[in-house]
Coordinates of C-alpha atoms in Angstrom, one line a residue:
M1 CA -177.7 59.8 155.4
C2 CA -176.3 57.9 158.4
G3 CA -178.7 56.5 161.0
I4 CA -179.2 57.0 164.7
V5 CA -181.2 54.8 167.0
G6 CA -181.6 55.4 170.8
Y7 CA -183.4 53.5 173.4
V8 CA -184.0 54.1 177.1
G9 CA -186.3 51.8 179.2
G10 CA -186.5 48.6 181.1
R11 CA -185.5 45.9 178.6
A12 CA -182.1 44.9 177.1
C13 CA -181.6 47.6 174.5
L14 CA -179.1 45.9 172.2
P15 CA -181.7 43.9 170.2
V16 CA -183.7 47.2 169.8
L17 CA -180.6 49.1 168.6
L18 CA -179.6 46.5 166.1
D19 CA -183.1 46.0 164.7
G20 CA -183.5 49.8 164.4
L21 CA -180.2 50.1 162.6
R22 CA -181.1 47.4 160.2
R23 CA -184.3 49.2 159.4
L24 CA -182.2 52.3 158.6
E25 CA -179.8 50.5 156.2
Y26 CA -181.5 52.1 153.3
R27 CA -180.1 55.4 154.3
G28 CA -176.6 54.2 153.2
Y29 CA -173.6 53.5 155.5
D30 CA -170.1 52.1 155.6
S31 CA -169.6 51.3 159.3
A32 CA -171.8 50.7 162.4
G33 CA -171.5 50.8 166.2
V34 CA -173.3 50.8 169.5
A35 CA -172.7 52.2 173.0
V36 CA -174.6 50.7 175.9
F37 CA -174.4 51.5 179.6
Q38 CA -174.2 48.6 182.0
D39 CA -172.8 47.9 185.4
G40 CA -171.7 51.5 185.8
R41 CA -169.6 51.5 182.7
L42 CA -169.8 52.2 179.0
A43 CA -169.6 49.2 176.6
L44 CA -168.7 50.1 173.0
A45 CA -168.7 47.9 169.9
R46 CA -168.0 49.2 166.4
A47 CA -167.1 47.6 163.0
E48 CA -166.3 48.7 159.5
G49 CA -168.7 47.4 156.8
K50 CA -172.2 46.0 157.1
L51 CA -174.2 45.4 160.3
D52 CA -173.5 41.7 159.9
R53 CA -169.9 42.3 160.9
L54 CA -171.0 44.3 164.0
Q55 CA -173.4 41.5 165.0
A56 CA -170.7 38.8 164.5
K57 CA -168.4 40.8 166.7
L58 CA -171.1 40.8 169.4
A59 CA -172.2 37.2 169.0
G60 CA -171.6 34.9 171.9
T61 CA -170.7 37.7 174.4
E62 CA -172.6 38.8 177.4
L63 CA -171.5 42.3 176.6
L64 CA -173.9 45.1 176.0
I65 CA -176.9 43.9 178.0
G66 CA -177.8 47.3 179.5
T67 CA -181.1 49.1 179.1
T68 CA -179.9 52.5 177.8
G69 CA -177.9 52.8 174.6
I70 CA -177.4 54.5 171.3
G71 CA -176.5 53.1 167.9
H72 CA -175.3 54.4 164.6
T73 CA -174.6 53.6 160.9
R74 CA -172.1 55.9 159.3
W75 CA -171.9 57.3 155.8
A76 CA -168.4 58.7 155.5
T77 CA -167.9 62.5 155.1
H78 CA -164.7 63.0 157.1
G79 CA -162.3 60.1 157.3
V80 CA -162.2 56.8 155.5
P81 CA -164.5 53.9 156.5
S82 CA -162.9 52.2 159.5
E83 CA -163.6 51.0 163.0
D84 CA -161.8 54.0 164.5
N85 CA -164.0 56.4 162.5
A86 CA -167.2 54.5 163.2
H87 CA -169.7 56.0 165.7
P88 CA -170.4 56.4 168.6
H89 CA -167.3 58.4 169.6
L90 CA -166.1 58.9 173.2
D91 CA -164.5 61.6 175.3
C92 CA -161.0 61.2 176.8
S93 CA -162.4 59.4 179.9
G94 CA -164.6 56.9 178.0
T95 CA -167.6 57.8 180.0
L96 CA -169.5 59.9 177.4
A97 CA -170.7 58.6 174.0
V98 CA -172.0 60.6 170.9
A99 CA -173.6 59.5 167.7
H100 CA -173.9 62.3 165.0
N101 CA -175.5 62.7 161.6
G102 CA -174.6 65.7 159.5
I103 CA -171.5 67.8 159.1
I104 CA -169.8 70.1 161.7
E105 CA -168.4 72.8 159.5
N106 CA -166.2 74.5 162.2
Y107 CA -164.7 71.3 163.5
L108 CA -161.1 72.2 162.5
S109 CA -161.0 75.3 164.6
L110 CA -162.8 73.5 167.5
K111 CA -160.3 70.6 167.3
K112 CA -157.3 72.8 167.3
G113 CA -158.4 74.4 170.6
L114 CA -159.2 71.0 172.1
L115 CA -155.8 69.6 171.1
A116 CA -154.2 72.6 172.7
R117 CA -156.0 71.9 175.9
G118 CA -154.7 68.3 176.0
H119 CA -157.6 66.3 174.5
R120 CA -156.7 63.0 172.7
F121 CA -158.3 62.2 169.3
R122 CA -158.7 58.7 168.0
S123 CA -160.5 59.4 164.7
E124 CA -160.4 61.5 161.6
T125 CA -164.0 62.6 161.9
D126 CA -165.6 65.9 162.5
T127 CA -167.9 64.3 165.1
E128 CA -165.2 63.6 167.7
V129 CA -165.0 67.2 168.7
V130 CA -168.5 66.9 170.2
P131 CA -167.7 64.4 173.1
H132 CA -164.6 66.4 174.0
L133 CA -166.5 69.7 174.1
L134 CA -169.2 67.9 176.2
E135 CA -166.5 66.7 178.5
E136 CA -165.4 70.2 179.2
E137 CA -168.9 71.6 179.5
Y138 CA -170.4 68.9 181.8
D139 CA -171.1 70.2 185.3
G140 CA -173.6 67.6 186.5
S141 CA -176.2 68.1 183.8
L142 CA -175.9 66.4 180.4
E143 CA -178.8 68.5 179.1
T144 CA -177.1 71.8 180.0
A145 CA -173.8 70.5 178.5
V146 CA -175.6 69.7 175.2
H147 CA -177.2 73.1 175.0
R148 CA -173.9 74.8 175.5
V149 CA -172.1 72.7 172.9
A150 CA -174.8 72.8 170.4
G151 CA -174.5 76.6 170.5
R152 CA -170.9 76.4 169.5
L153 CA -171.4 74.1 166.4
R154 CA -171.9 75.3 162.9
G155 CA -173.3 73.2 160.1
S156 CA -176.0 70.5 160.3
F157 CA -176.3 67.9 163.1
A158 CA -178.5 65.4 164.8
L159 CA -176.8 64.4 168.1
A160 CA -177.6 61.5 170.4
V161 CA -175.6 61.7 173.7
A162 CA -175.4 59.4 176.7
S163 CA -173.2 59.6 179.8
V164 CA -172.3 57.0 182.5
R165 CA -173.1 59.7 185.1
E166 CA -176.7 59.7 184.0
P167 CA -177.3 56.1 183.0
S168 CA -181.0 56.3 182.3
V169 CA -180.9 59.4 180.1
I170 CA -180.4 60.1 176.4
V171 CA -180.1 63.7 175.3
A172 CA -180.7 64.6 171.7
A173 CA -180.2 67.8 169.7
R174 CA -181.1 68.8 166.2
Q175 CA -180.0 71.4 163.7
G176 CA -180.8 70.7 160.1
S177 CA -180.7 66.9 160.3
P178 CA -183.9 64.9 161.2
L179 CA -184.5 63.3 164.5
V180 CA -187.7 61.4 165.5
V181 CA -188.8 60.7 169.1
G182 CA -191.0 57.7 169.7
L183 CA -193.1 57.3 172.8
G184 CA -193.6 54.0 174.6
D185 CA -194.9 52.6 177.9
G186 CA -192.0 52.8 180.3
E187 CA -189.6 53.3 177.5
N188 CA -188.9 55.9 174.8
Y189 CA -187.0 55.8 171.5
L190 CA -184.9 58.0 169.3
A191 CA -184.2 57.6 165.5
S192 CA -183.2 59.3 162.3
D193 CA -186.4 58.1 160.5
I194 CA -189.7 56.6 161.4
P195 CA -189.1 53.0 160.0
A196 CA -186.5 52.4 162.7
I197 CA -189.1 52.4 165.5
L198 CA -192.3 51.7 163.5
S199 CA -192.5 48.1 165.0
L200 CA -192.2 49.5 168.5
T201 CA -194.6 52.6 168.4
R202 CA -196.6 54.7 166.1
N203 CA -196.8 57.6 168.5
T204 CA -194.1 60.0 167.5
F205 CA -193.0 63.6 167.0
I206 CA -190.1 65.2 165.1
L207 CA -187.6 67.6 166.7
D208 CA -187.4 71.1 165.2
D209 CA -184.1 72.9 164.6
G210 CA -182.6 74.3 167.8
E211 CA -184.4 71.9 170.1
V212 CA -182.9 69.6 172.7
A213 CA -184.8 66.5 173.9
V214 CA -184.1 64.6 177.1
L215 CA -185.4 61.1 177.0
T216 CA -185.8 58.9 180.2
P217 CA -187.9 55.7 180.6
S218 CA -190.9 57.7 182.0
E219 CA -190.8 61.0 180.1
V220 CA -189.5 63.2 177.2
R221 CA -188.8 66.9 177.8
I222 CA -188.1 69.3 175.0
Q223 CA -186.4 72.8 175.2
D224 CA -185.6 75.3 172.5
R225 CA -182.4 77.3 172.1
G226 CA -183.4 79.6 174.9
R227 CA -183.9 76.8 177.3
R228 CA -187.7 77.4 177.2
P229 CA -190.0 74.3 177.5
V230 CA -191.6 73.2 174.2
A231 CA -194.9 71.3 174.0
K232 CA -194.8 69.0 171.0
T233 CA -197.8 67.7 169.2
V234 CA -197.7 63.9 169.0
F235 CA -198.9 62.3 165.7
T236 CA -199.8 58.7 165.0
V237 CA -198.0 57.3 162.1
P238 CA -200.6 55.9 159.7
W239 CA -198.2 53.3 158.1
D240 CA -198.7 49.6 158.6
P241 CA -195.5 48.2 160.3
Q242 CA -195.8 45.2 157.9
H243 CA -195.1 47.7 155.0
A244 CA -191.6 48.1 156.3
E245 CA -190.9 44.3 156.1
R246 CA -189.8 42.4 153.0
G247 CA -192.8 40.1 153.1
G248 CA -191.2 37.2 151.2
Y249 CA -189.7 39.3 148.3
P250 CA -186.0 38.9 147.7
H251 CA -185.6 42.7 147.8
F252 CA -187.5 45.6 149.3
M253 CA -187.3 47.3 145.9
L254 CA -189.3 44.5 144.2
K255 CA -191.8 44.5 147.0
E256 CA -192.2 48.3 146.7
I257 CA -192.6 48.1 142.9
H258 CA -195.5 45.6 143.4
E259 CA -197.0 47.8 146.2
Q260 CA -197.5 50.6 143.7
P261 CA -201.2 49.8 142.8
R262 CA -202.0 50.0 146.5
A263 CA -200.0 53.2 147.0
L264 CA -201.9 54.9 144.0
A265 CA -205.2 53.8 145.4
D266 CA -204.3 55.2 148.8
T267 CA -203.1 58.4 147.3
L268 CA -206.3 58.8 145.3
A269 CA -208.6 57.9 148.3
G270 CA -211.0 60.8 149.0
R271 CA -209.4 63.0 146.3
L272 CA -211.7 62.0 143.4
G273 CA -215.1 63.6 143.8
P274 CA -218.2 62.5 141.8
G275 CA -218.6 63.3 138.1
D276 CA -216.1 65.9 137.0
T277 CA -214.6 67.0 140.4
V278 CA -211.2 66.6 142.1
N279 CA -211.0 67.1 145.9
L280 CA -207.8 68.6 147.2
D281 CA -208.9 69.9 150.5
E282 CA -205.3 70.6 151.4
L283 CA -205.1 73.2 148.8
P284 CA -206.4 76.6 150.3
I285 CA -206.9 78.2 147.0
D286 CA -210.3 79.1 145.6
A287 CA -211.1 79.9 141.9
E288 CA -210.2 83.6 142.4
G289 CA -206.9 82.7 144.0
A290 CA -206.1 80.2 141.3
R291 CA -206.8 82.7 138.6
S292 CA -204.6 85.2 140.3
L293 CA -201.6 82.8 140.0
S294 CA -199.1 84.1 137.4
R295 CA -196.4 81.5 137.6
V296 CA -195.2 78.3 139.3
F297 CA -191.7 77.4 140.4
M298 CA -190.9 73.8 141.2
T299 CA -187.9 72.8 143.3
A300 CA -186.6 69.3 143.9
C301 CA -183.7 66.9 143.7
G302 CA -183.1 63.6 141.9
T303 CA -186.2 61.4 141.3
A304 CA -188.4 64.1 142.7
C305 CA -187.1 66.5 140.1
N306 CA -188.0 64.0 137.4
A307 CA -191.5 63.9 138.8
S308 CA -191.6 67.7 138.8
L309 CA -190.9 67.8 135.0
V310 CA -194.1 65.8 134.5
G311 CA -195.9 68.2 136.8
K312 CA -194.6 71.1 134.7
Y313 CA -196.0 69.7 131.5
L314 CA -199.5 69.1 133.1
L315 CA -199.6 72.5 134.9
E316 CA -198.9 74.3 131.6
R317 CA -201.3 72.0 129.6
W318 CA -204.2 71.9 132.0
A319 CA -203.9 75.1 134.0
R320 CA -202.2 77.3 131.5
L321 CA -199.6 78.3 134.1
P322 CA -196.0 78.9 133.2
A323 CA -193.8 76.5 135.3
E324 CA -190.2 76.5 136.0
I325 CA -188.1 73.7 137.5
D326 CA -185.0 74.2 139.6
V327 CA -182.7 71.6 140.9
A328 CA -182.7 72.5 144.5
S329 CA -178.9 72.6 145.0
E330 CA -178.7 75.0 142.0
F331 CA -181.6 77.2 143.0
R332 CA -179.9 78.3 146.2
Y333 CA -177.1 79.9 144.4
R334 CA -178.9 81.9 141.8
D335 CA -181.2 84.9 142.0
P336 CA -184.6 84.0 140.5
V337 CA -187.0 86.6 139.4
M338 CA -190.2 86.3 141.5
R339 CA -193.4 88.3 141.3
P340 CA -196.2 88.6 143.9
G341 CA -198.7 85.8 143.1
D342 CA -196.1 83.1 142.3
L343 CA -196.3 79.7 143.8
A344 CA -193.4 77.6 144.8
I345 CA -193.8 73.9 144.9
L346 CA -191.2 71.8 146.8
V347 CA -191.2 68.0 146.2
S348 CA -189.4 65.6 148.6
Q349 CA -189.9 62.0 149.4
S350 CA -188.6 62.4 153.0
G351 CA -189.4 66.0 153.6
E352 CA -185.9 66.4 154.9
T353 CA -183.8 66.8 151.7
A354 CA -181.3 69.4 152.8
D355 CA -181.1 71.4 149.5
T356 CA -184.9 71.3 149.1
L357 CA -185.5 72.5 152.6
E358 CA -183.1 75.4 152.2
A359 CA -184.8 76.3 148.9
L360 CA -188.1 76.3 150.8
R361 CA -186.7 78.7 153.3
E362 CA -185.4 80.9 150.5
W363 CA -188.7 81.0 148.9
R364 CA -190.4 82.0 152.2
R365 CA -187.8 84.8 152.7
R366 CA -188.8 86.1 149.3
G367 CA -192.5 86.1 150.2
A368 CA -193.6 83.3 147.9
R369 CA -196.5 81.0 148.7
T370 CA -195.1 77.5 149.3
L371 CA -196.7 74.1 148.8
A372 CA -194.9 70.9 149.8
V373 CA -195.5 67.4 148.2
T374 CA -194.0 64.8 150.5
N375 CA -194.5 61.4 152.0
V376 CA -193.6 61.9 155.6
M377 CA -196.0 63.5 158.1
G378 CA -194.3 65.9 160.4
S379 CA -191.2 66.3 158.4
S380 CA -189.3 69.6 158.2
I381 CA -190.6 70.5 154.7
S382 CA -194.2 69.6 155.6
R383 CA -194.1 71.7 158.7
E384 CA -192.4 74.8 157.2
A385 CA -194.4 75.0 154.0
D386 CA -197.6 77.0 153.8
T387 CA -199.5 74.0 152.5
V388 CA -198.7 70.3 152.2
I389 CA -200.1 67.5 150.1
Y390 CA -199.1 64.1 151.3
T391 CA -198.4 61.3 148.8
R392 CA -199.4 58.4 151.1
A393 CA -196.9 56.0 149.6
G394 CA -196.2 54.4 153.0
P395 CA -192.7 53.5 154.1
E396 CA -190.1 53.2 151.3
I397 CA -187.1 51.2 152.4
A398 CA -185.1 50.6 149.2
V399 CA -182.8 53.5 148.4
A400 CA -183.9 53.8 144.8
S401 CA -187.4 55.4 144.8
T402 CA -190.3 53.7 143.2
K403 CA -193.7 54.1 144.9
A404 CA -192.6 57.5 146.3
Y405 CA -192.0 58.6 142.7
I406 CA -195.2 57.3 141.3
T407 CA -197.3 58.8 144.0
Q408 CA -195.5 62.1 143.5
L409 CA -196.5 61.9 139.8
L410 CA -200.1 61.3 140.9
V411 CA -200.2 64.2 143.4
L412 CA -198.8 66.6 140.8
T413 CA -201.3 65.3 138.3
L414 CA -204.2 65.9 140.8
L415 CA -202.8 69.4 141.5
A416 CA -202.5 70.3 137.9
L417 CA -206.0 69.1 137.2
K418 CA -207.5 70.9 140.2
L419 CA -205.8 74.2 139.2
G420 CA -207.1 73.7 135.7
E421 CA -210.5 73.3 137.0
L422 CA -210.4 76.3 139.3
R423 CA -208.8 78.5 136.5
G424 CA -211.6 77.5 134.1
C425 CA -209.1 76.0 131.6
L426 CA -210.9 72.6 131.3
T427 CA -214.4 71.7 130.3
K428 CA -216.6 69.5 132.4
P429 CA -216.4 66.6 129.9
E430 CA -212.6 66.9 129.9
L431 CA -212.5 66.9 133.7
A432 CA -214.8 63.9 133.9
G433 CA -212.6 62.0 131.4
Y434 CA -209.4 62.7 133.2
R435 CA -211.0 61.9 136.5
D436 CA -212.2 58.5 135.3
G437 CA -208.7 57.9 133.8
L438 CA -207.2 58.6 137.2
A439 CA -209.6 56.3 139.0
S440 CA -208.5 53.4 136.7
L441 CA -204.8 53.8 137.3
P442 CA -204.4 51.5 140.4
R443 CA -206.1 48.7 138.4
L444 CA -204.1 49.3 135.2
A445 CA -200.8 49.5 137.2
G446 CA -201.7 46.0 138.6
E447 CA -202.1 44.8 135.0
V448 CA -198.8 46.0 134.0
L449 CA -197.0 44.3 136.9
E450 CA -198.9 41.1 136.3
A451 CA -197.6 40.9 132.7
S452 CA -194.0 41.9 133.6
A453 CA -192.4 38.4 133.6
P454 CA -190.7 38.8 130.2
L455 CA -188.8 41.9 131.4
A456 CA -186.3 39.9 133.3
A457 CA -185.0 38.2 130.2
V458 CA -184.7 41.6 128.4
A459 CA -182.8 43.2 131.3
Q460 CA -180.4 40.2 131.8
S461 CA -179.3 40.5 128.2
W462 CA -177.8 43.9 129.1
E463 CA -175.2 42.5 131.4
Q464 CA -172.4 42.8 128.9
W465 CA -173.1 46.4 128.1
D466 CA -171.6 49.5 129.7
D467 CA -174.1 52.0 128.1
V468 CA -177.9 52.2 127.6
F469 CA -179.8 55.0 126.0
F470 CA -183.3 56.2 126.7
I471 CA -185.2 58.4 124.2
G472 CA -188.7 60.0 124.2
R473 CA -190.6 63.1 123.4
G474 CA -192.8 65.3 125.6
L475 CA -193.9 63.4 128.7
D476 CA -192.1 60.3 127.4
Y477 CA -188.8 62.2 127.8
A478 CA -189.7 63.1 131.4
V479 CA -190.2 59.4 132.1
A480 CA -187.0 58.5 130.3
L481 CA -185.1 60.6 132.7
E482 CA -186.4 58.6 135.6
G483 CA -185.8 55.3 133.8
Q484 CA -182.1 56.1 133.1
L485 CA -181.6 57.3 136.7
K486 CA -183.0 54.0 138.1
L487 CA -180.7 51.9 135.8
K488 CA -177.7 53.9 136.9
E489 CA -178.5 53.8 140.6
L490 CA -179.2 50.0 140.7
S491 CA -177.0 48.3 138.0
Y492 CA -174.1 50.8 137.7
I493 CA -174.6 50.7 133.9
H494 CA -174.0 54.1 132.4
A495 CA -177.4 55.4 131.1
E496 CA -178.4 58.6 129.5
A497 CA -181.9 60.0 128.5
Y498 CA -182.3 62.4 125.6
P499 CA -185.2 64.1 123.9
A500 CA -185.5 61.9 120.8
G501 CA -185.1 64.9 118.5
E502 CA -181.7 65.7 120.0
L503 CA -180.2 62.4 118.7
K504 CA -178.8 64.0 115.5
H505 CA -177.2 66.8 117.5
G506 CA -174.4 64.6 118.7
T507 CA -175.7 61.6 120.5
L508 CA -175.9 59.4 117.3
A509 CA -172.1 59.3 117.5
L510 CA -172.4 56.9 120.5
I511 CA -174.9 54.5 118.8
V512 CA -173.0 51.3 117.8
P513 CA -174.3 47.9 116.8
G514 CA -176.2 46.1 119.5
I515 CA -176.3 48.9 122.0
P516 CA -179.7 49.0 123.8
V517 CA -181.9 51.9 123.3
I518 CA -185.1 52.2 125.2
A519 CA -187.7 54.2 123.2
L520 CA -190.8 55.5 124.9
A521 CA -193.6 56.1 122.4
T522 CA -196.9 56.6 124.3
Q523 CA -197.7 60.2 123.3
R524 CA -200.4 60.5 120.6
G525 CA -199.5 63.1 118.1
L526 CA -195.7 62.6 118.5
Q527 CA -195.5 59.0 117.2
E528 CA -194.7 59.9 113.7
K529 CA -191.7 61.9 115.0
M530 CA -190.7 59.0 117.2
A531 CA -190.8 56.6 114.2
S532 CA -188.2 58.7 112.4
N533 CA -186.0 58.8 115.6
I534 CA -186.3 55.1 116.2
A535 CA -185.3 54.4 112.5
E536 CA -182.2 56.6 113.1
V537 CA -180.8 54.4 115.8
K538 CA -182.1 51.2 114.2
A539 CA -180.1 52.1 111.0
R540 CA -177.0 52.3 113.1
G541 CA -177.5 48.8 114.6
A542 CA -179.0 49.6 117.9
R543 CA -181.2 47.0 119.7
V544 CA -184.4 49.0 120.3
I545 CA -186.8 48.2 123.2
G546 CA -190.0 50.1 122.8
I547 CA -192.7 51.0 125.3
V548 CA -196.0 51.7 123.6
L549 CA -199.8 51.8 124.3
A550 CA -201.7 48.6 123.7
G551 CA -203.2 48.6 120.3
D552 CA -200.2 50.5 118.7
E553 CA -198.2 47.4 117.9
E554 CA -198.9 47.8 114.2
E555 CA -198.1 51.4 114.0
E556 CA -195.1 52.5 111.8
F557 CA -192.8 53.3 114.8
A558 CA -193.4 49.8 116.3
R559 CA -192.2 48.1 113.1
H560 CA -188.6 49.1 113.9
L561 CA -188.6 47.7 117.4
D562 CA -186.6 44.6 118.5
E563 CA -188.6 44.2 121.7
L564 CA -192.1 45.5 122.4
I565 CA -193.5 46.3 125.8
T566 CA -197.1 47.5 126.0
I567 CA -199.0 49.3 128.7
P568 CA -202.7 49.6 128.9
R569 CA -204.3 52.3 126.8
V570 CA -205.0 55.5 128.7
D571 CA -205.0 59.2 127.9
S572 CA -201.5 60.2 126.8
L573 CA -201.3 62.7 129.6
L574 CA -201.7 60.0 132.2
T575 CA -199.2 57.5 130.7
P576 CA -196.2 58.5 132.9
I577 CA -197.7 56.6 135.8
L578 CA -197.9 53.4 133.9
S579 CA -194.9 53.7 131.5
V580 CA -192.4 54.1 134.4
L581 CA -193.4 50.6 135.8
P582 CA -191.5 48.6 133.2
L583 CA -188.5 50.9 133.4
Q584 CA -188.3 50.2 137.2
L585 CA -188.5 46.5 136.6
L586 CA -185.8 46.6 133.8
A587 CA -183.5 48.4 136.2
Y588 CA -184.2 46.0 139.0
H589 CA -183.6 42.9 136.9
A590 CA -180.5 44.3 135.3
A591 CA -179.1 45.0 138.7
A592 CA -180.0 41.6 140.1
A593 CA -178.4 39.9 137.0
R594 CA -175.2 41.8 137.6
G595 CA -175.1 40.8 141.3
C596 CA -175.6 44.4 142.6
D597 CA -176.9 45.3 146.0
V598 CA -180.4 46.3 144.8
D599 CA -181.7 47.8 148.0
K600 CA -178.6 49.5 149.0
P601 CA -176.6 50.8 145.9
R602 CA -173.0 51.8 146.5
N603 CA -172.3 55.4 147.6
L604 CA -176.0 56.4 147.8
A605 CA -178.3 57.2 150.7
K606 CA -182.0 57.3 150.9
S607 CA -182.4 60.6 152.6
V608 CA -179.8 63.3 151.6
T609 CA -179.6 65.5 154.6
V610 CA -176.3 67.3 153.9
E611 CA -175.4 69.5 151.0

């Protein structure tokens, strides 16, 4: 949450800062600001609301034409959205600026001392203690002052600091909140996330906790907490910069939905061997090691947690491994029973999700083997886990996840299949069948999207409703959870997903004439049961939209449906990757019909880096 962009070089930095901040809008924010050094002084501009208001404030002025600057988009934690609470924040003299992501937990005690020593505060934020502390610690070296102040802060923070006294320097510090350094030719960049600087450079590295970076036009120096130099490994971001552009689509989310066939193909590339084999070279487990596994724990948040539920079903089915799922924010505060040989799988789109990262660290303290599934190379979770499998979804800009979710499903499917192979739980014909099914998914996903035009009319008819229900059994229930989350996130329609068999245990009291019910019925062997559940809601007047496999239109459960959406016929265990596509589109079109901000839903952020 929140966004930081920094630039130091030879060109006017304001366009770089504003473009970078716009590319970080998906992280969620309520105000924005920039600080640029020019003509020996600090020029500051801030505005409540969207970036357009900040740009309007800057239009037509010659202000802010310097070559060193920092920018910020704020997502409120302390203090209401306002210009005074917007970042960057200044010290008393107005010569030192700070942008901050995260939460400073001990700010009240620090502020009390600063007030007693005569400092003047202009905001309600926790952040403002930082420039005042730096003002006290500065003795000619901004780098030294940042080291000293960082050691006094408790909580999570990413800091970008600049001072009039060192006009071609930006100092950055990280503790628990991500910061990316980008390397250029005669210029260097700082950002909260890769998309902010992807159009400028692909040569990047990510700061680790406790590190302080000094950026000048000609170099970047890194030190750890002990002031020891750190040599960072630069990695080249494989994403195409065009994938971070809208490309003619009205919203990033619609573009990213339609990118999913390519994302599936990229994630499969090199991972399907000939015949009956799956290649997961990232997985350092042989047949003996796989057979020694006794249990799997999966830890994630939000959409990644929904993907993990599909992974749980498949691990138990194919690899015969007991699997448990924890919401990461809950896991940290319970005392799980773990045995030697257990495997902990951490799933996170960004690789920086605060609760998932702390869960990873707890697993490591307990001696578990850890495996990360993430989309971002060099992220904290990818670096701290014993093993990482990348999803290869490419940059995802819309706050509500689509292609990151579907590629998480695919990686977890590959992982379950590989462990089933290594543990000897699947026959060669079974492996070959599933392998061929996986190879067909990019093509079949494209077919679903090509036939999706009628979904807009279905979703638009929900505009007058305040509630929608999703029901399914087995893997269909896992997908229903993701469908209801997408609808809530995007359209602000209250939605709930239930195992279909639970309807009669209370939920039927909420079914009234005309209310939409989305019924997923793609699981062979459960369709007779689904028929009775669909009949239950239909008898109470619900309008039932069904998602079924092609060829099942004449089955008993389909006779009760008011609207029928079909997906191509695949093995029931592979349907989640296809059945979620119409749910994503229904959520998108419902939100668009209601005039919602599809790419940036209210109160939400893409990367949740605080508890």
